[in-house]
XYZ file of C-alpha atoms in Angstrom:
412
model
C 0.000 0.000 0.000
C 0.972 3.580 0.059
C 3.554 5.175 2.292
C 2.951 8.259 4.360
C 4.313 10.432 1.527
C 1.237 9.486 -0.485
C -1.120 10.621 2.248
C -1.283 14.405 2.329
C -2.783 15.033 5.698
C -4.950 18.117 5.697
C -5.828 18.096 9.378
C -4.519 21.186 11.100
C -2.786 19.268 13.893
C 0.731 17.905 13.467
C 2.831 16.005 15.887
C 6.101 17.890 15.350
C 8.960 16.245 17.183
C 6.980 15.033 20.158
C 8.376 12.224 22.278
C 5.749 9.793 23.564
C 5.911 7.584 26.613
C 3.489 4.966 27.827
C 0.803 6.387 30.060
C -1.309 5.099 32.927
C -2.323 1.458 32.813
C -0.933 1.064 29.299
C 2.641 0.652 30.542
C 2.275 -3.107 30.917
C 1.417 -3.496 27.230
C 4.112 -1.193 25.864
C 6.601 -2.858 23.578
C 9.605 -1.681 21.642
C 11.374 1.661 21.691
C 11.132 4.814 19.657
C 14.152 6.742 18.391
C 14.617 8.406 21.788
C 14.778 5.085 23.595
C 11.391 5.453 25.251
C 8.993 2.561 25.333
C 6.216 2.586 22.758
C 2.560 2.336 23.678
C 0.535 -0.327 21.885
C -2.646 0.833 20.175
C -4.842 -1.903 18.742
C -7.144 -1.425 15.767
C -9.917 -3.984 15.859
C -11.133 -5.611 12.652
C -14.461 -7.410 12.259
C -15.290 -9.166 8.992
C -16.360 -12.556 7.611
C -12.983 -14.293 7.594
C -14.524 -17.690 6.864
C -17.576 -18.741 4.884
C -18.927 -17.673 1.511
C -17.946 -14.002 1.910
C -14.446 -14.637 3.215
C -12.827 -13.373 0.007
C -14.062 -9.903 0.906
C -13.393 -10.286 4.614
C -9.788 -11.351 4.176
C -9.181 -8.368 1.914
C -10.535 -6.078 4.632
C -8.342 -7.633 7.332
C -5.166 -7.600 5.253
C -5.635 -4.005 4.165
C -6.027 -2.754 7.735
C -3.007 -4.821 8.726
C -0.985 -3.094 6.015
C -2.140 0.327 7.205
C -0.919 -0.488 10.719
C 2.413 -1.801 9.435
C 2.877 1.260 7.233
C 2.215 3.567 10.179
C 4.787 1.699 12.273
C 7.356 1.691 9.496
C 6.994 5.439 8.956
C 6.760 6.218 12.682
C 3.491 7.967 11.837
C 2.713 8.561 15.519
C 5.974 8.734 17.495
C 5.816 6.534 20.551
C 2.858 4.500 19.293
C 2.990 0.992 17.864
C -0.153 -0.090 15.997
C -1.399 -3.651 15.889
C -4.642 -5.237 14.727
C -6.979 -7.737 16.336
C -9.060 -9.417 13.636
C -12.249 -11.298 14.533
C -14.463 -13.461 12.325
C -18.191 -12.648 12.262
C -19.052 -15.144 9.465
C -21.575 -12.508 8.266
C -23.758 -13.356 11.290
C -25.145 -10.445 13.397
C -24.890 -12.316 16.712
C -21.225 -13.063 16.058
C -20.609 -9.431 15.191
C -22.137 -8.313 18.464
C -20.013 -10.789 20.418
C -16.922 -9.560 18.587
C -17.789 -5.942 19.378
C -18.045 -6.851 23.057
C -14.666 -8.575 22.905
C -13.002 -5.590 21.253
C -14.499 -3.213 23.811
C -13.058 -5.415 26.554
C -9.506 -4.898 25.261
C -8.415 -1.539 26.696
C -5.757 -1.145 23.982
C -8.379 -1.052 21.205
C -8.956 2.596 20.261
C -10.894 2.043 17.044
C -12.424 -0.732 14.944
C -12.721 -1.298 11.202
C -15.744 -3.193 9.901
C -17.972 -4.976 9.447
C -18.716 -5.953 5.847
C -22.455 -6.487 6.246
C -24.959 -3.787 7.181
C -27.048 -6.284 9.138
C -24.020 -7.210 11.239
C -23.272 -3.522 11.816
C -26.711 -3.010 13.336
C -25.859 -5.504 16.068
C -22.545 -3.831 16.866
C -23.311 -0.114 16.890
C -24.850 0.054 20.359
C -21.955 -1.853 21.910
C -19.387 0.528 20.469
C -21.468 3.601 21.329
C -21.621 2.718 25.028
C -17.843 2.319 25.093
C -17.085 5.512 23.096
C -15.207 3.302 20.634
C -14.999 4.607 17.060
C -16.167 2.214 14.349
C -15.299 2.804 10.689
C -16.847 0.528 8.082
C -15.321 0.201 4.610
C -18.370 -1.566 3.209
C -21.684 -0.849 5.004
C -24.039 0.944 2.638
C -27.426 0.957 4.407
C -28.349 4.631 5.059
C -30.145 3.933 8.354
C -26.877 3.021 10.039
C -25.780 6.644 10.016
C -28.984 8.627 9.441
C -31.596 6.686 11.396
C -34.626 4.673 10.336
C -36.580 7.733 9.159
C -33.997 8.966 6.664
C -36.310 8.023 3.784
C -38.958 10.421 5.152
C -36.525 13.302 5.147
C -35.901 13.022 8.877
C -32.213 12.148 9.048
C -30.744 11.953 12.514
C -27.401 10.624 13.633
C -28.049 7.847 16.120
C -24.520 6.670 16.946
C -21.747 9.247 17.268
C -19.139 6.476 17.121
C -20.162 5.228 13.655
C -18.306 6.278 10.475
C -17.826 4.795 7.009
C -15.486 5.307 4.071
C -17.905 4.000 1.411
C -20.928 5.704 -0.131
C -24.431 4.681 0.975
C -27.171 2.914 -0.945
C -28.989 6.216 -1.364
C -26.195 7.064 -3.762
C -25.553 3.579 -5.150
C -29.170 2.569 -5.740
C -30.023 5.755 -7.595
C -26.817 5.625 -9.622
C -27.617 2.057 -10.697
C -31.165 2.947 -11.722
C -29.961 5.914 -13.739
C -27.417 3.807 -15.577
C -29.811 0.956 -16.331
C -32.532 3.326 -17.576
C -30.513 6.048 -19.303
C -27.371 4.272 -20.483
C -28.381 0.626 -20.888
C -31.826 1.723 -22.169
C -33.729 -0.833 -20.098
C -37.336 0.052 -19.305
C -38.845 -3.066 -17.665
C -37.002 -4.509 -14.713
C -37.719 -7.452 -12.427
C -36.443 -6.805 -8.894
C -35.222 -9.566 -6.566
C -33.654 -9.279 -3.113
C -32.305 -11.611 -0.434
C -34.461 -10.221 2.410
C -31.360 -8.980 4.242
C -30.763 -5.428 5.483
C -28.344 -4.577 2.690
C -30.067 -6.333 -0.199
C -33.666 -5.324 0.522
C -32.691 -1.731 1.253
C -30.667 -1.367 -1.924
C -33.403 -2.938 -4.055
C -36.017 -0.543 -2.632
C -33.915 2.540 -3.377
C -33.163 1.287 -6.882
C -36.831 0.559 -7.592
C -38.029 3.977 -6.469
C -35.492 5.764 -8.652
C -36.119 3.511 -11.677
C -39.847 4.258 -11.531
C -39.200 7.971 -10.990
C -37.221 7.989 -14.221
C -40.151 6.424 -16.092
C -39.204 2.761 -15.973
C -41.495 -0.029 -14.827
C -40.911 -2.670 -12.167
C -42.730 -5.612 -13.760
C -42.364 -7.967 -10.809
C -40.629 -8.613 -7.507
C -39.477 -11.686 -5.634
C -37.220 -12.757 -2.784
C -34.589 -15.454 -2.367
C -33.052 -16.950 0.746
C -29.375 -16.659 1.619
C -27.393 -19.918 1.261
C -30.040 -21.563 -0.917
C -29.025 -22.610 -4.410
C -32.246 -23.393 -6.299
C -33.761 -20.191 -7.673
C -35.567 -21.815 -10.595
C -38.967 -20.586 -9.387
C -37.787 -16.984 -9.394
C -36.070 -17.502 -12.745
C -39.326 -18.749 -14.278
C -41.173 -15.694 -12.960
C -38.590 -13.435 -14.547
C -38.920 -15.276 -17.865
C -42.733 -14.927 -18.002
C -42.766 -11.307 -16.826
C -41.373 -9.930 -20.069
C -38.670 -8.032 -18.196
C -35.744 -6.724 -20.199
C -33.466 -6.706 -17.141
C -33.166 -7.931 -13.548
C -31.992 -6.033 -10.506
C -30.719 -8.111 -7.590
C -30.192 -6.766 -4.084
C -27.873 -9.153 -2.327
C -24.437 -10.781 -2.364
C -22.493 -12.647 -5.025
C -22.991 -16.275 -3.883
C -26.735 -16.116 -4.573
C -26.462 -13.441 -7.271
C -24.232 -15.522 -9.522
C -26.534 -18.542 -9.272
C -29.595 -16.376 -9.905
C -28.068 -14.924 -13.060
C -27.149 -18.414 -14.243
C -30.621 -19.862 -13.671
C -32.396 -16.907 -15.294
C -30.320 -17.330 -18.441
C -30.995 -21.067 -18.475
C -34.715 -20.307 -18.890
C -33.868 -18.641 -22.191
C -34.255 -15.117 -20.843
C -31.086 -13.611 -22.231
C -31.304 -10.427 -20.207
C -28.749 -8.741 -17.958
C -28.738 -9.053 -14.202
C -27.583 -5.974 -12.315
C -26.676 -5.596 -8.654
C -24.720 -3.500 -6.194
C -21.253 -3.834 -4.737
C -22.364 -7.077 -3.083
C -22.097 -8.906 -6.419
C -18.993 -7.122 -7.661
C -16.602 -10.010 -7.215
C -15.044 -12.592 -9.567
C -16.991 -15.262 -7.670
C -20.235 -13.856 -9.107
C -18.958 -14.712 -12.582
C -17.547 -18.115 -11.674
C -20.804 -19.118 -9.959
C -22.609 -19.035 -13.289
C -22.384 -21.951 -15.683
C -23.946 -19.822 -18.395
C -21.912 -16.997 -19.898
C -23.026 -13.849 -18.095
C -21.394 -11.231 -20.270
C -23.576 -8.137 -20.112
C -24.386 -8.399 -16.397
C -23.766 -5.223 -14.407
C -22.672 -4.230 -10.927
C -22.157 -0.905 -9.249
C -19.467 -0.382 -6.650
C -18.434 2.489 -4.447
C -15.582 4.687 -5.636
C -13.510 4.503 -8.775
C -11.564 1.363 -9.816
C -8.676 1.183 -7.359
C -6.333 -0.104 -10.050
C -6.965 3.055 -12.098
C -6.386 5.544 -9.279
C -2.987 7.260 -9.186
C -3.437 7.515 -5.406
C -3.622 3.729 -5.154
C -0.376 2.803 -6.908
C 1.631 2.593 -3.695
C -1.212 0.738 -1.993
C -1.244 -1.926 -4.698
C 2.543 -2.243 -4.730
C 2.821 -2.487 -0.943
C -0.003 -5.015 -0.737
C 1.820 -7.213 -3.220
C 5.089 -6.809 -1.349
C 3.294 -7.690 1.881
C 2.811 -11.219 0.572
C -0.847 -11.515 1.553
C -2.386 -14.766 0.369
C -5.756 -13.235 -0.504
C -6.378 -10.241 -2.814
C -7.472 -6.920 -1.359
C -10.752 -7.422 -3.245
C -13.548 -4.863 -3.554
C -13.049 -3.087 -0.225
C -9.289 -3.157 0.223
C -8.718 0.517 -0.507
C -11.631 1.566 1.700
C -10.358 -0.678 4.492
C -6.889 0.817 4.340
C -8.416 4.291 4.429
C -10.630 3.303 7.371
C -7.614 2.056 9.300
C -5.606 5.128 8.352
C -8.433 7.400 9.529
C -8.180 5.793 12.983
C -4.417 6.227 12.913
C -4.788 9.913 12.038
C -7.346 10.405 14.807
C -4.938 8.828 17.302
C -2.211 11.099 15.955
C -4.314 14.197 16.538
C -5.292 13.111 20.063
C -1.671 12.447 21.030
C -0.579 15.807 19.621
C -3.196 17.606 21.704
C -2.134 15.807 24.887
C 1.569 16.644 25.091
C 2.703 13.565 23.226
C 0.836 10.861 25.114
C -2.544 9.164 25.152
C -5.099 10.639 27.566
C -7.051 8.517 30.013
C -10.225 9.019 27.929
C -8.448 8.126 24.697
C -11.427 6.330 23.138
C -13.769 9.298 23.503
C -11.088 11.673 22.259
C -10.376 9.488 19.208
C -14.086 9.443 18.354
C -14.161 13.245 18.561
C -11.051 13.500 16.391
C -12.535 11.173 13.747
C -15.086 13.830 12.828
C -12.238 16.183 11.862
C -10.054 13.694 10.003
C -9.185 14.772 6.472
C -6.512 13.352 4.187
C -5.871 12.162 0.635
C -6.247 8.413 0.802
C -6.084 5.394 -1.461
C -9.672 5.940 -2.627
C -9.540 9.737 -2.832
C -10.376 12.408 -0.299
C -11.195 10.884 3.087
C -13.382 12.946 5.411
C -16.779 12.589 7.056
C -19.979 14.633 7.077
C -22.262 15.392 10.020
C -23.648 11.839 9.955
C -20.263 10.133 9.825
C -20.780 9.298 6.144
C -17.997 9.700 3.630
C -17.888 12.912 1.638
C -16.511 10.903 -1.302
C -19.510 9.988 -3.488
C -17.731 8.494 -6.452
C -19.184 5.341 -7.997
C -18.495 3.000 -10.884
C -20.587 0.703 -13.064
C -18.915 -2.547 -14.074
C -19.986 -4.922 -16.851
C -19.034 -8.555 -17.328
C -17.075 -8.661 -20.574
C -15.358 -11.833 -21.779
C -15.733 -13.400 -18.367
C -14.314 -10.536 -16.301
C -15.541 -7.312 -14.724
C -14.765 -4.237 -16.811
C -15.457 -0.696 -15.626
C -17.738 1.089 -18.097
C -18.696 4.299 -16.295
C -17.363 6.221 -13.309
C -18.863 9.415 -11.969
C -19.300 11.571 -8.928
C -22.931 11.220 -7.918
C -25.077 14.304 -7.686
C -28.675 13.896 -6.548
């Protein structure tokens, strides 16, 4: 990943030549020495993601990217006197596991921030735990708007519920509308069949897409639901075939999405399936026995491989020797971890070169003011803790691989 020279920190606080020493009860966990010979204080960045199971390809990319951010900070002595480590926990995309992991991270006094989770439904189970502990949470992948703006956001009554919650990716308000606009205006599709997996992320994204598609003048000719971890979607595929739809929109993840696309095409309905960032993965393509060229996916941000700001990130990730690719959320995970590092840096600078006793609360406060040029572009947060970076990309399956076909900054 990138080195500190790539990150142009725009926060007004700098550390100067401060010398840090371990403070309070943290002395027992201090390891190593800084250039002055003083012991370093360990700061742990928690990571929660599905590290096993069907979504582990994404989860491992999240974990590895945060790990690289911590190692880069240590290598560059980003915060003098501080040594960053990660504690990665597996939620298997299960809300109850996420909540248990949040409780475990809160119980480790060295954890001053957490990156994750992948799934919006898992995030719902964790937010209250982190809020009570004043522990900042930064997700690289949650897209459900209610997580940051409350359940009434769709009625125009947005209210921040958890001051500890932040994210580096755009929400489904942005992604769902962007997808509908592309399918209607660019792909020229007018009759869509909408399917979702009944989960927080999938159902929410499908609803936002549907509303925008109809607002543009398109027609939703039918709707249906599938169940996560099932594999036979022939009934839904038959409904799509008889509906006369010229396209399908799927709100959900790639394991089911790839099979759904395959089974729809096997009915003879040679129409594209479109989805959100949950299907933007090579596994979506490999899950289909039928060629699915022409299928679409949206994803947050611009293609990492095409970003000049990501060159060092990509090179360092390769040098790091990680077994799994950084996948769809690698850049956002690195930026999430780096945001925590920058918040810690600001807190230490304001406290005479050491961590205060209320470090967690101070880091949460500092997160709101974080601003730097990251792997994925400008990293900063609005009044809800949402990213100010609203760049998105549409990808199309071409010759058995995802190819970016349109990138834009979303404007409502």
